Amino acid sequence: MIARTTRGNFTDLTYNGHVVIADTQGRILYYHGDPFRFSFARSSTKPFQALLALESGALDYYGITDKELAIMCGSHGGTAEHADTVLGLLQKGGLSPKHLQCGSHPPLMKKGRIELAEAGEEASALHNNCSGKHGAMLLSAAFLGEDLKSYTEASHPHQQRILKLLGEFTSMDPELFGIAMDGCGVPVHAAPLYKWAQAFARLDDPRGFSEKRQQCLARVTGAMAQYPEMISGEGRLCTDLMIHLKDKVIAKGGANAFYALAIKNQGLGLAIKIESGESNLLPGIVLDSLLQIGIITPQEMIPFMNFLDQKITNHQGKVVGETLIDFKLECNRENLAPLL
């Protein structure tokens, strides 16, 4: 169990989940549940995919700004600012929203939905939370002279390069990844949970990679830190984590209650998967994990009370229960000892 919901003095619901903290070598330092749980990282891999586009030379060639790079790493909220940013980066490559194959959905943020309603417009592919990532894929393919119509297919050279890169960050043979289709139509990758923690640890500590990759990584993580509002949006977890804990984490969530972050200046990564897909539990689990291993203090949790206060009310507005984070990380002392 990782969390529970009470009603009165009784536990009404329980939730199972997994947490793992690993270093750049994939050594498991702390865990709860099954650190080997095979998990789709979903949108948490976007920073790596943006890195690939940067390494290709496409982003420099088209004059992509750090703000535009940040939205390539993000799952944005579909505000007018977000949509305009994606439109701008597409236009720099001579592309348009018609090239996007991510599909459309209403903005994830209320602000974006209100803006569309007031303008009398409908959501387009620009408002899809993955449009920035798709823009990065298109720019890279265009720069390299590759087919744009098939850029979402697993056999496309760009998707093959993504698979290879993820293998390099997780120290895995690319053939060992599980591959399916994500909600936005591109390949999505599954690996043991601790391998995703390792990948995020290497976002913070890229030693062992080429000098070029280290420089590109510094730009990617720097863009995410400088423009956290492009990663998700104000009032959403990724953005708020990187505003209030800007010197401590680089964070990126994924769908169906997957979450990962790099712990800055520690060479550590954290990955979380909740079995039931209850994403509302993630803020508490992320923060409690960081608290348990001494990365943050109780005082540093105060800005997140809007996420952490999960009281349950009835139709009369009376509090009848609450959702509680309830787990303790186990310490893998054998792996932790060399780091102390």
GROMACS .gro file of N, CA and C in nm, residues 167 175 237 248 251 287 307 325:
model
   24
  167GLY      N    1   1.796   0.377  -2.459
  167GLY     CA    2   1.882   0.267  -2.420
  167GLY      C    3   2.012   0.315  -2.359
  175GLU      N    4   1.632  -0.351  -2.755
  175GLU     CA    5   1.538  -0.458  -2.784
  175GLU      C    6   1.461  -0.503  -2.661
  237LEU      N    7   0.168   2.026  -1.116
  237LEU     CA    8   0.276   1.976  -1.031
  237LEU      C    9   0.415   2.003  -1.087
  248LYS      N   10   1.654   2.211  -0.662
  248LYS     CA   11   1.661   2.074  -0.613
  248LYS      C   12   1.613   1.968  -0.711
  251ALA      N   13   1.173   1.799  -1.298
  251ALA     CA   14   1.061   1.706  -1.287
  251ALA      C   15   0.982   1.695  -1.417
  287LEU      N   16   0.653   1.440  -0.285
  287LEU     CA   17   0.705   1.523  -0.177
  287LEU      C   18   0.743   1.441  -0.055
  307PHE      N   19  -0.205   2.093  -0.322
  307PHE     CA   20  -0.199   1.956  -0.371
  307PHE      C   21  -0.221   1.855  -0.258
  325ILE      N   22  -0.127   0.981   0.230
  325ILE     CA   23  -0.009   0.911   0.180
  325ILE      C   24   0.045   0.827   0.295
   0.00000   0.00000   0.00000
